[in-house]
mmCIF file of C-alpha atoms in Angstrom:
data_model
loop_
_atom_site.group_PDB
_atom_site.id
_atom_site.type_symbol
_atom_site.label_atom_id
_atom_site.label_comp_id
_atom_site.label_asym_id
_atom_site.label_seq_id
_atom_site.Cartn_x
_atom_site.Cartn_y
_atom_site.Cartn_z
ATOM 1 C CA UNK H 1 125.282 -63.863 -19.334
ATOM 2 C CA UNK H 2 122.059 -62.245 -18.227
ATOM 3 C CA UNK H 3 120.710 -58.903 -19.191
ATOM 4 C CA UNK H 4 118.849 -56.800 -16.667
ATOM 5 C CA UNK H 5 116.140 -54.452 -17.748
ATOM 6 C CA UNK H 6 113.870 -51.999 -16.053
ATOM 7 C CA UNK H 7 110.557 -53.492 -14.978
ATOM 8 C CA UNK H 8 107.752 -52.894 -17.406
ATOM 9 C CA UNK H 9 105.238 -50.283 -16.386
ATOM 10 C CA UNK H 10 101.866 -51.737 -15.435
ATOM 11 C CA UNK H 11 99.136 -51.435 -18.017
ATOM 12 C CA UNK H 12 96.699 -48.625 -17.545
ATOM 13 C CA UNK H 13 93.519 -49.627 -15.768
ATOM 14 C CA UNK H 14 90.137 -48.626 -17.172
ATOM 15 C CA UNK H 15 89.906 -46.049 -14.360
ATOM 16 C CA UNK H 16 93.263 -44.568 -15.377
ATOM 17 C CA UNK H 17 92.182 -44.387 -19.000
ATOM 18 C CA UNK H 18 88.869 -42.745 -18.111
ATOM 19 C CA UNK H 19 90.618 -40.245 -15.851
ATOM 20 C CA UNK H 20 93.179 -39.321 -18.494
ATOM 21 C CA UNK H 21 90.503 -38.915 -21.132
ATOM 22 C CA UNK H 22 88.599 -36.670 -18.730
ATOM 23 C CA UNK H 23 91.581 -34.426 -18.095
ATOM 24 C CA UNK H 24 92.602 -34.107 -21.756
ATOM 25 C CA UNK H 25 89.246 -34.020 -23.529
ATOM 26 C CA UNK H 26 87.094 -32.035 -21.095
ATOM 27 C CA UNK H 27 89.073 -28.773 -21.310
ATOM 28 C CA UNK H 28 89.074 -29.021 -25.104
ATOM 29 C CA UNK H 29 85.297 -29.484 -25.208
ATOM 30 C CA UNK H 30 84.742 -26.590 -22.822
ATOM 31 C CA UNK H 31 87.052 -24.419 -24.931
ATOM 32 C CA UNK H 32 85.013 -25.342 -28.023
ATOM 33 C CA UNK H 33 81.845 -24.455 -26.119
ATOM 34 C CA UNK H 34 83.291 -21.036 -25.277
ATOM 35 C CA UNK H 35 84.177 -20.432 -28.920
ATOM 36 C CA UNK H 36 80.693 -21.478 -29.996
ATOM 37 C CA UNK H 37 79.088 -19.097 -27.503
ATOM 38 C CA UNK H 38 81.293 -16.257 -28.718
ATOM 39 C CA UNK H 39 80.779 -16.738 -32.453
ATOM 40 C CA UNK H 40 77.130 -17.905 -32.360
ATOM 41 C CA UNK H 41 75.719 -15.797 -29.517
ATOM 42 C CA UNK H 42 72.099 -16.014 -30.699
ATOM 43 C CA UNK H 43 72.030 -19.758 -30.050
ATOM 44 C CA UNK H 44 73.757 -19.258 -26.728
ATOM 45 C CA UNK H 45 71.130 -16.790 -25.609
ATOM 46 C CA UNK H 46 68.446 -19.385 -26.313
ATOM 47 C CA UNK H 47 70.206 -21.640 -23.807
ATOM 48 C CA UNK H 48 70.755 -18.947 -21.186
ATOM 49 C CA UNK H 49 67.357 -19.173 -19.383
ATOM 50 C CA UNK H 50 68.043 -22.808 -18.516
ATOM 51 C CA UNK H 51 71.501 -22.610 -16.929
ATOM 52 C CA UNK H 52 70.181 -23.613 -13.493
ATOM 53 C CA UNK H 53 68.784 -26.804 -15.049
ATOM 54 C CA UNK H 54 72.159 -27.663 -16.592
ATOM 55 C CA UNK H 55 73.867 -27.147 -13.250
ATOM 56 C CA UNK H 56 71.264 -29.309 -11.526
ATOM 57 C CA UNK H 57 72.057 -32.144 -13.938
ATOM 58 C CA UNK H 58 75.789 -31.763 -13.203
ATOM 59 C CA UNK H 59 75.223 -31.891 -9.461
ATOM 60 C CA UNK H 60 72.829 -34.851 -9.724
ATOM 61 C CA UNK H 61 75.550 -36.701 -11.642
ATOM 62 C CA UNK H 62 77.978 -35.825 -8.852
ATOM 63 C CA UNK H 63 75.545 -37.224 -6.278
ATOM 64 C CA UNK H 64 75.319 -40.484 -8.221
ATOM 65 C CA UNK H 65 79.089 -40.965 -7.874
ATOM 66 C CA UNK H 66 79.024 -40.590 -4.081
ATOM 67 C CA UNK H 67 78.757 -43.375 -1.518
ATOM 68 C CA UNK H 68 78.366 -43.300 2.257
ATOM 69 C CA UNK H 69 82.009 -44.362 2.846
ATOM 70 C CA UNK H 70 83.035 -41.097 1.176
ATOM 71 C CA UNK H 71 81.571 -39.297 4.195
ATOM 72 C CA UNK H 72 82.952 -41.821 6.702
ATOM 73 C CA UNK H 73 86.372 -40.254 6.219
ATOM 74 C CA UNK H 74 85.153 -37.251 8.229
ATOM 75 C CA UNK H 75 84.998 -39.449 11.321
ATOM 76 C CA UNK H 76 88.212 -41.351 10.597
ATOM 77 C CA UNK H 77 90.406 -38.388 9.566
ATOM 78 C CA UNK H 78 88.636 -35.216 10.693
ATOM 79 C CA UNK H 79 91.692 -32.929 10.789
ATOM 80 C CA UNK H 80 92.779 -33.087 7.113
ATOM 81 C CA UNK H 81 89.138 -32.826 5.987
ATOM 82 C CA UNK H 82 88.608 -29.802 8.255
ATOM 83 C CA UNK H 83 91.813 -28.143 7.034
ATOM 84 C CA UNK H 84 90.816 -28.650 3.401
ATOM 85 C CA UNK H 85 87.269 -27.332 3.778
ATOM 86 C CA UNK H 86 88.293 -24.336 5.902
ATOM 87 C CA UNK H 87 91.104 -23.521 3.466
ATOM 88 C CA UNK H 88 88.614 -23.770 0.605
ATOM 89 C CA UNK H 89 86.343 -21.144 2.131
ATOM 90 C CA UNK H 90 89.100 -18.874 3.475
ATOM 91 C CA UNK H 91 91.930 -18.845 0.956
ATOM 92 C CA UNK H 92 90.066 -18.605 -2.349
ATOM 93 C CA UNK H 93 87.527 -15.938 -1.289
ATOM 94 C CA UNK H 94 90.271 -13.710 0.157
ATOM 95 C CA UNK H 95 92.569 -14.308 -2.816
ATOM 96 C CA UNK H 96 89.673 -13.420 -5.124
ATOM 97 C CA UNK H 97 89.215 -10.124 -3.298
ATOM 98 C CA UNK H 98 92.953 -9.473 -3.308
ATOM 99 C CA UNK H 99 93.278 -10.119 -7.056
ATOM 100 C CA UNK H 100 90.289 -7.861 -7.756
ATOM 101 C CA UNK H 101 91.880 -5.034 -5.760
ATOM 102 C CA UNK H 102 95.329 -5.602 -7.242
ATOM 103 C CA UNK H 103 94.079 -5.464 -10.827
ATOM 104 C CA UNK H 104 91.482 -2.767 -10.040
ATOM 105 C CA UNK H 105 88.746 -4.751 -11.757
ATOM 106 C CA UNK H 106 85.450 -3.022 -12.516
ATOM 107 C CA UNK H 107 82.603 -3.975 -10.159
ATOM 108 C CA UNK H 108 80.930 -6.664 -12.290
ATOM 109 C CA UNK H 109 84.193 -8.489 -12.990
ATOM 110 C CA UNK H 110 85.370 -8.121 -9.382
ATOM 111 C CA UNK H 111 82.147 -9.665 -8.116
ATOM 112 C CA UNK H 112 82.588 -12.510 -10.611
ATOM 113 C CA UNK H 113 86.130 -13.257 -9.442
ATOM 114 C CA UNK H 114 85.124 -13.112 -5.777
ATOM 115 C CA UNK H 115 82.120 -15.362 -6.412
ATOM 116 C CA UNK H 116 84.387 -17.969 -8.015
ATOM 117 C CA UNK H 117 86.465 -17.881 -4.847
ATOM 118 C CA UNK H 118 83.385 -18.314 -2.659
ATOM 119 C CA UNK H 119 82.186 -21.398 -4.564
ATOM 120 C CA UNK H 120 82.792 -24.922 -3.232
ATOM 121 C CA UNK H 121 85.438 -27.241 -4.633
ATOM 122 C CA UNK H 122 85.083 -28.344 -8.227
ATOM 123 C CA UNK H 123 84.316 -32.024 -8.778
ATOM 124 C CA UNK H 124 87.067 -32.218 -11.387
ATOM 125 C CA UNK H 125 89.515 -31.753 -8.499
ATOM 126 C CA UNK H 126 88.887 -35.389 -7.643
ATOM 127 C CA UNK H 127 90.206 -36.756 -10.929
ATOM 128 C CA UNK H 128 93.158 -34.349 -10.845
ATOM 129 C CA UNK H 129 93.978 -35.657 -7.367
ATOM 130 C CA UNK H 130 93.772 -39.234 -8.633
ATOM 131 C CA UNK H 131 96.117 -38.529 -11.537
ATOM 132 C CA UNK H 132 98.496 -36.675 -9.207
ATOM 133 C CA UNK H 133 98.786 -39.795 -7.002
ATOM 134 C CA UNK H 134 97.556 -37.754 -4.064
ATOM 135 C CA UNK H 135 94.715 -38.810 -1.730
ATOM 136 C CA UNK H 136 91.621 -39.340 -3.868
ATOM 137 C CA UNK H 137 89.365 -40.420 -0.997
ATOM 138 C CA UNK H 138 90.270 -37.254 0.910
ATOM 139 C CA UNK H 139 89.564 -35.111 -2.173
ATOM 140 C CA UNK H 140 86.131 -36.685 -2.686
ATOM 141 C CA UNK H 141 85.240 -36.032 0.945
ATOM 142 C CA UNK H 142 86.496 -32.434 0.842
ATOM 143 C CA UNK H 143 84.495 -31.733 -2.322
ATOM 144 C CA UNK H 144 81.367 -33.323 -0.900
ATOM 145 C CA UNK H 145 81.509 -31.451 2.410
ATOM 146 C CA UNK H 146 82.302 -28.085 0.806
ATOM 147 C CA UNK H 147 79.415 -28.617 -1.631
ATOM 148 C CA UNK H 148 76.965 -29.385 1.179
ATOM 149 C CA UNK H 149 78.116 -26.231 3.023
ATOM 150 C CA UNK H 150 77.731 -24.037 -0.066
ATOM 151 C CA UNK H 151 74.119 -22.911 0.581
ATOM 152 C CA UNK H 152 75.294 -21.267 3.808
ATOM 153 C CA UNK H 153 78.867 -20.168 3.170
ATOM 154 C CA UNK H 154 78.845 -19.088 -0.487
ATOM 155 C CA UNK H 155 76.121 -16.412 -0.056
ATOM 156 C CA UNK H 156 77.524 -15.142 3.261
ATOM 157 C CA UNK H 157 81.074 -14.848 1.934
ATOM 158 C CA UNK H 158 79.882 -13.208 -1.288
ATOM 159 C CA UNK H 159 77.831 -10.686 0.692
ATOM 160 C CA UNK H 160 80.773 -9.921 2.978
ATOM 161 C CA UNK H 161 83.473 -9.614 0.316
ATOM 162 C CA UNK H 162 81.562 -8.443 -2.768
ATOM 163 C CA UNK H 163 78.798 -6.379 -1.169
ATOM 164 C CA UNK H 164 80.832 -3.197 -1.525
ATOM 165 C CA UNK H 165 80.946 -3.670 -5.313
ATOM 166 C CA UNK H 166 77.314 -4.557 -6.054
ATOM 167 C CA UNK H 167 74.194 -5.323 -3.989
ATOM 168 C CA UNK H 168 74.095 -9.006 -2.982
ATOM 169 C CA UNK H 169 70.839 -10.787 -2.128
ATOM 170 C CA UNK H 170 72.314 -13.517 0.071
ATOM 171 C CA UNK H 171 68.954 -15.088 0.896
ATOM 172 C CA UNK H 172 67.970 -15.496 -2.739
ATOM 173 C CA UNK H 173 71.423 -16.852 -3.570
ATOM 174 C CA UNK H 174 71.178 -19.401 -0.763
ATOM 175 C CA UNK H 175 67.823 -20.650 -2.040
ATOM 176 C CA UNK H 176 69.210 -20.919 -5.553
ATOM 177 C CA UNK H 177 72.109 -23.048 -4.296
ATOM 178 C CA UNK H 178 69.737 -25.290 -2.369
ATOM 179 C CA UNK H 179 67.680 -25.865 -5.526
ATOM 180 C CA UNK H 180 70.583 -26.181 -7.975
ATOM 181 C CA UNK H 181 73.128 -27.975 -5.788
ATOM 182 C CA UNK H 182 71.948 -29.408 -2.483
ATOM 183 C CA UNK H 183 68.738 -31.103 -3.653
ATOM 184 C CA UNK H 184 70.282 -32.657 -6.811
ATOM 185 C CA UNK H 185 73.367 -33.931 -4.941
ATOM 186 C CA UNK H 186 71.288 -35.501 -2.163
ATOM 187 C CA UNK H 187 68.893 -36.860 -4.779
ATOM 188 C CA UNK H 188 71.753 -38.507 -6.634
ATOM 189 C CA UNK H 189 73.139 -39.989 -3.415
ATOM 190 C CA UNK H 190 69.721 -41.443 -2.516
ATOM 191 C CA UNK H 191 69.303 -42.939 -5.993
ATOM 192 C CA UNK H 192 72.771 -44.504 -5.672
ATOM 193 C CA UNK H 193 71.768 -46.056 -2.342
ATOM 194 C CA UNK H 194 68.480 -47.424 -3.672
ATOM 195 C CA UNK H 195 69.519 -48.435 -7.187
ATOM 196 C CA UNK H 196 73.210 -49.094 -6.705
ATOM 197 C CA UNK H 197 73.583 -51.841 -9.328
ATOM 198 C CA UNK H 198 71.735 -49.851 -11.959
ATOM 199 C CA UNK H 199 73.769 -46.731 -11.218
ATOM 200 C CA UNK H 200 77.001 -48.731 -11.489
ATOM 201 C CA UNK H 201 76.142 -49.522 -15.105
ATOM 202 C CA UNK H 202 75.774 -45.843 -16.030
ATOM 203 C CA UNK H 203 78.760 -44.502 -14.064
ATOM 204 C CA UNK H 204 81.060 -44.476 -17.139
ATOM 205 C CA UNK H 205 78.635 -42.117 -18.893
ATOM 206 C CA UNK H 206 78.357 -39.622 -16.047
ATOM 207 C CA UNK H 207 81.526 -37.681 -16.901
ATOM 208 C CA UNK H 208 80.109 -36.955 -20.331
ATOM 209 C CA UNK H 209 76.769 -35.891 -18.852
ATOM 210 C CA UNK H 210 78.634 -33.506 -16.576
ATOM 211 C CA UNK H 211 80.839 -32.028 -19.282
ATOM 212 C CA UNK H 212 77.788 -31.557 -21.512
ATOM 213 C CA UNK H 213 76.137 -29.606 -18.704
ATOM 214 C CA UNK H 214 79.119 -27.359 -18.012
ATOM 215 C CA UNK H 215 79.581 -26.807 -21.755
ATOM 216 C CA UNK H 216 76.001 -25.558 -22.031
ATOM 217 C CA UNK H 217 76.589 -23.223 -19.071
ATOM 218 C CA UNK H 218 79.750 -21.861 -20.718
ATOM 219 C CA UNK H 219 77.975 -21.336 -24.059
ATOM 220 C CA UNK H 220 75.196 -19.420 -22.343
ATOM 221 C CA UNK H 221 77.542 -17.269 -20.266
ATOM 222 C CA UNK H 222 79.968 -16.462 -23.083
ATOM 223 C CA UNK H 223 77.161 -15.627 -25.525
ATOM 224 C CA UNK H 224 75.958 -12.930 -23.149
ATOM 225 C CA UNK H 225 79.457 -11.586 -22.510
ATOM 226 C CA UNK H 226 80.886 -11.075 -26.004
ATOM 227 C CA UNK H 227 81.423 -7.342 -25.502
ATOM 228 C CA UNK H 228 83.077 -7.919 -22.115
ATOM 229 C CA UNK H 229 85.370 -10.558 -23.640
ATOM 230 C CA UNK H 230 86.500 -8.154 -26.352
ATOM 231 C CA UNK H 231 87.056 -5.272 -23.966
ATOM 232 C CA UNK H 232 88.336 -7.062 -20.850
ATOM 233 C CA UNK H 233 89.142 -10.653 -21.815
ATOM 234 C CA UNK H 234 92.891 -10.305 -21.196
ATOM 235 C CA UNK H 235 92.548 -8.799 -17.725
ATOM 236 C CA UNK H 236 89.965 -11.435 -16.735
ATOM 237 C CA UNK H 237 92.284 -14.214 -17.915
ATOM 238 C CA UNK H 238 95.112 -12.700 -15.862
ATOM 239 C CA UNK H 239 92.839 -12.526 -12.814
ATOM 240 C CA UNK H 240 91.782 -16.158 -13.255
ATOM 241 C CA UNK H 241 95.359 -17.406 -13.681
ATOM 242 C CA UNK H 242 96.544 -15.524 -10.575
ATOM 243 C CA UNK H 243 93.547 -16.663 -8.525
ATOM 244 C CA UNK H 244 93.986 -20.307 -9.485
ATOM 245 C CA UNK H 245 97.781 -20.392 -9.055
ATOM 246 C CA UNK H 246 97.684 -18.721 -5.647
ATOM 247 C CA UNK H 247 94.999 -21.183 -4.569
ATOM 248 C CA UNK H 248 97.246 -24.119 -5.422
ATOM 249 C CA UNK H 249 100.284 -22.582 -3.751
ATOM 250 C CA UNK H 250 98.695 -21.284 -0.555
ATOM 251 C CA UNK H 251 96.541 -24.408 -0.172
ATOM 252 C CA UNK H 252 99.627 -26.615 -0.265
ATOM 253 C CA UNK H 253 101.622 -24.605 2.249
ATOM 254 C CA UNK H 254 98.659 -24.104 4.576
ATOM 255 C CA UNK H 255 98.383 -27.878 4.898
ATOM 256 C CA UNK H 256 102.133 -28.330 5.326
ATOM 257 C CA UNK H 257 102.320 -25.641 8.020
ATOM 258 C CA UNK H 258 99.573 -27.513 9.853
ATOM 259 C CA UNK H 259 101.769 -30.622 9.765
ATOM 260 C CA UNK H 260 99.890 -32.570 7.129
ATOM 261 C CA UNK H 261 101.740 -35.174 5.074
ATOM 262 C CA UNK H 262 102.810 -34.608 1.482
ATOM 263 C CA UNK H 263 99.864 -36.435 -0.098
ATOM 264 C CA UNK H 264 97.330 -34.595 2.064
ATOM 265 C CA UNK H 265 99.023 -31.270 1.285
ATOM 266 C CA UNK H 266 98.911 -31.934 -2.443
ATOM 267 C CA UNK H 267 95.265 -32.919 -2.163
ATOM 268 C CA UNK H 268 94.479 -29.707 -0.287
ATOM 269 C CA UNK H 269 96.381 -27.719 -2.899
ATOM 270 C CA UNK H 270 94.289 -29.164 -5.735
ATOM 271 C CA UNK H 271 91.040 -28.929 -3.809
ATOM 272 C CA UNK H 272 91.568 -25.272 -2.910
ATOM 273 C CA UNK H 273 92.744 -24.219 -6.365
ATOM 274 C CA UNK H 274 89.898 -25.827 -8.329
ATOM 275 C CA UNK H 275 86.427 -24.347 -7.916
ATOM 276 C CA UNK H 276 82.881 -25.270 -8.911
ATOM 277 C CA UNK H 277 82.963 -22.682 -11.669
ATOM 278 C CA UNK H 278 79.677 -23.934 -13.126
ATOM 279 C CA UNK H 279 77.899 -22.920 -9.933
ATOM 280 C CA UNK H 280 79.723 -19.584 -9.837
ATOM 281 C CA UNK H 281 78.822 -18.823 -13.453
ATOM 282 C CA UNK H 282 75.168 -19.712 -12.968
ATOM 283 C CA UNK H 283 74.853 -17.670 -9.773
ATOM 284 C CA UNK H 284 76.659 -14.693 -11.281
ATOM 285 C CA UNK H 285 74.499 -14.674 -14.409
ATOM 286 C CA UNK H 286 71.268 -14.930 -12.434
ATOM 287 C CA UNK H 287 72.138 -12.662 -9.494
ATOM 288 C CA UNK H 288 74.232 -10.042 -11.313
ATOM 289 C CA UNK H 289 74.892 -10.033 -15.071
ATOM 290 C CA UNK H 290 76.458 -12.119 -17.869
ATOM 291 C CA UNK H 291 79.625 -10.013 -17.549
ATOM 292 C CA UNK H 292 79.904 -11.022 -13.876
ATOM 293 C CA UNK H 293 79.751 -14.661 -14.993
ATOM 294 C CA UNK H 294 82.681 -14.234 -17.380
ATOM 295 C CA UNK H 295 85.442 -14.972 -14.800
ATOM 296 C CA UNK H 296 83.746 -18.257 -13.912
ATOM 297 C CA UNK H 297 83.430 -19.241 -17.574
ATOM 298 C CA UNK H 298 87.138 -18.625 -18.143
ATOM 299 C CA UNK H 299 87.944 -20.375 -14.873
ATOM 300 C CA UNK H 300 86.083 -23.470 -16.185
ATOM 301 C CA UNK H 301 88.579 -23.744 -19.003
ATOM 302 C CA UNK H 302 91.723 -22.677 -17.186
ATOM 303 C CA UNK H 303 91.492 -24.714 -13.970
ATOM 304 C CA UNK H 304 91.140 -27.952 -15.919
ATOM 305 C CA UNK H 305 94.215 -27.118 -18.003
ATOM 306 C CA UNK H 306 96.292 -25.977 -15.032
ATOM 307 C CA UNK H 307 95.065 -28.912 -12.960
ATOM 308 C CA UNK H 308 96.225 -31.358 -15.624
ATOM 309 C CA UNK H 309 99.671 -29.736 -15.663
ATOM 310 C CA UNK H 310 99.864 -29.795 -11.866
ATOM 311 C CA UNK H 311 98.843 -33.474 -11.850
ATOM 312 C CA UNK H 312 101.672 -34.273 -14.280
ATOM 313 C CA UNK H 313 104.163 -32.498 -12.001
ATOM 314 C CA UNK H 314 102.900 -34.182 -8.837
ATOM 315 C CA UNK H 315 102.685 -37.578 -10.537
ATOM 316 C CA UNK H 316 106.273 -37.381 -11.780
ATOM 317 C CA UNK H 317 107.418 -36.477 -8.280
ATOM 318 C CA UNK H 318 105.420 -39.384 -6.842
ATOM 319 C CA UNK H 319 106.952 -41.798 -9.370
ATOM 320 C CA UNK H 320 110.402 -40.824 -8.095
ATOM 321 C CA UNK H 321 109.366 -41.823 -4.563
ATOM 322 C CA UNK H 322 106.588 -44.431 -5.019
ATOM 323 C CA UNK H 323 106.762 -45.775 -1.467
ATOM 324 C CA UNK H 324 105.810 -42.363 -0.106
ATOM 325 C CA UNK H 325 102.858 -41.939 -2.452
ATOM 326 C CA UNK H 326 100.712 -45.078 -2.528
ATOM 327 C CA UNK H 327 97.690 -44.620 -4.768
ATOM 328 C CA UNK H 328 94.383 -45.199 -3.068
ATOM 329 C CA UNK H 329 90.767 -44.556 -3.848
ATOM 330 C CA UNK H 330 88.736 -44.432 -6.990
ATOM 331 C CA UNK H 331 88.851 -41.650 -9.536
ATOM 332 C CA UNK H 332 85.902 -39.309 -9.792
ATOM 333 C CA UNK H 333 85.585 -37.928 -13.278
ATOM 334 C CA UNK H 334 82.835 -35.367 -13.102
ATOM 335 C CA UNK H 335 83.672 -32.034 -14.659
ATOM 336 C CA UNK H 336 82.745 -28.697 -13.193
#
């Protein structure tokens, strides 16, 4: 008599383990950073003048993870990439404005929420996509393209949507993004091309470099926003949760309505809902005020937590229908 048993689950690969550590540990570290900034604001204010440097380190680390094939997907599958990038710069900015109007946020907080929506995709969206068994290669390409477009689109969209709340110097913002984002990302990509073998040896450490950078940004922002947190923390959290959730939902259905497959739609959902909150926080603090950076700081914590929960939901659904959700691509475990 023979006994049948369910096949054993395959052992986790090192990439799976790194990705899961990223999703579980990063939000906790960022939450600790926020608490540190709130309870030890004097130290946080010492860090505040250097937030652009921290962001530059994060974006350089992102550039080191990129390869030329990541951009080749634009030529091979232009439509899903185009849908994702356009959705990124249409859905989240408009949702940010809508949430600000709905909750009647004061000008500084409204500008902060809108600026989060106008930021490019967050690099942590790539690891969430990987864990969700969606299309990791597509996510990496969407993030990369939206990041490269940020110097043009983020200032213009912020000026258009937030200019009625506070004055927006779009030219200065564009130059800041070029210095903090575009140059470091391209620099990292060039270093990867020239010193590929050396970079491969340090790739496992890059997630921790990135989370250290975003943690420093959060400490600096929160330390300058303690009064705003006490007076408006609950309403900002509500705004962030609504903004993020609507991004996931509308991003998914936008892709489905445009006849994209399930994996591409899930990838678009994650990519649209998760923003480069480190960039938004740094821009808000430098162009407006620490209070304007508060939504981005809270978004840094929340979108990693919500993304992990969404990945669990998508992954469970994919496990029920594995043939329809083949896992491809490599995980990217930068945090932003």
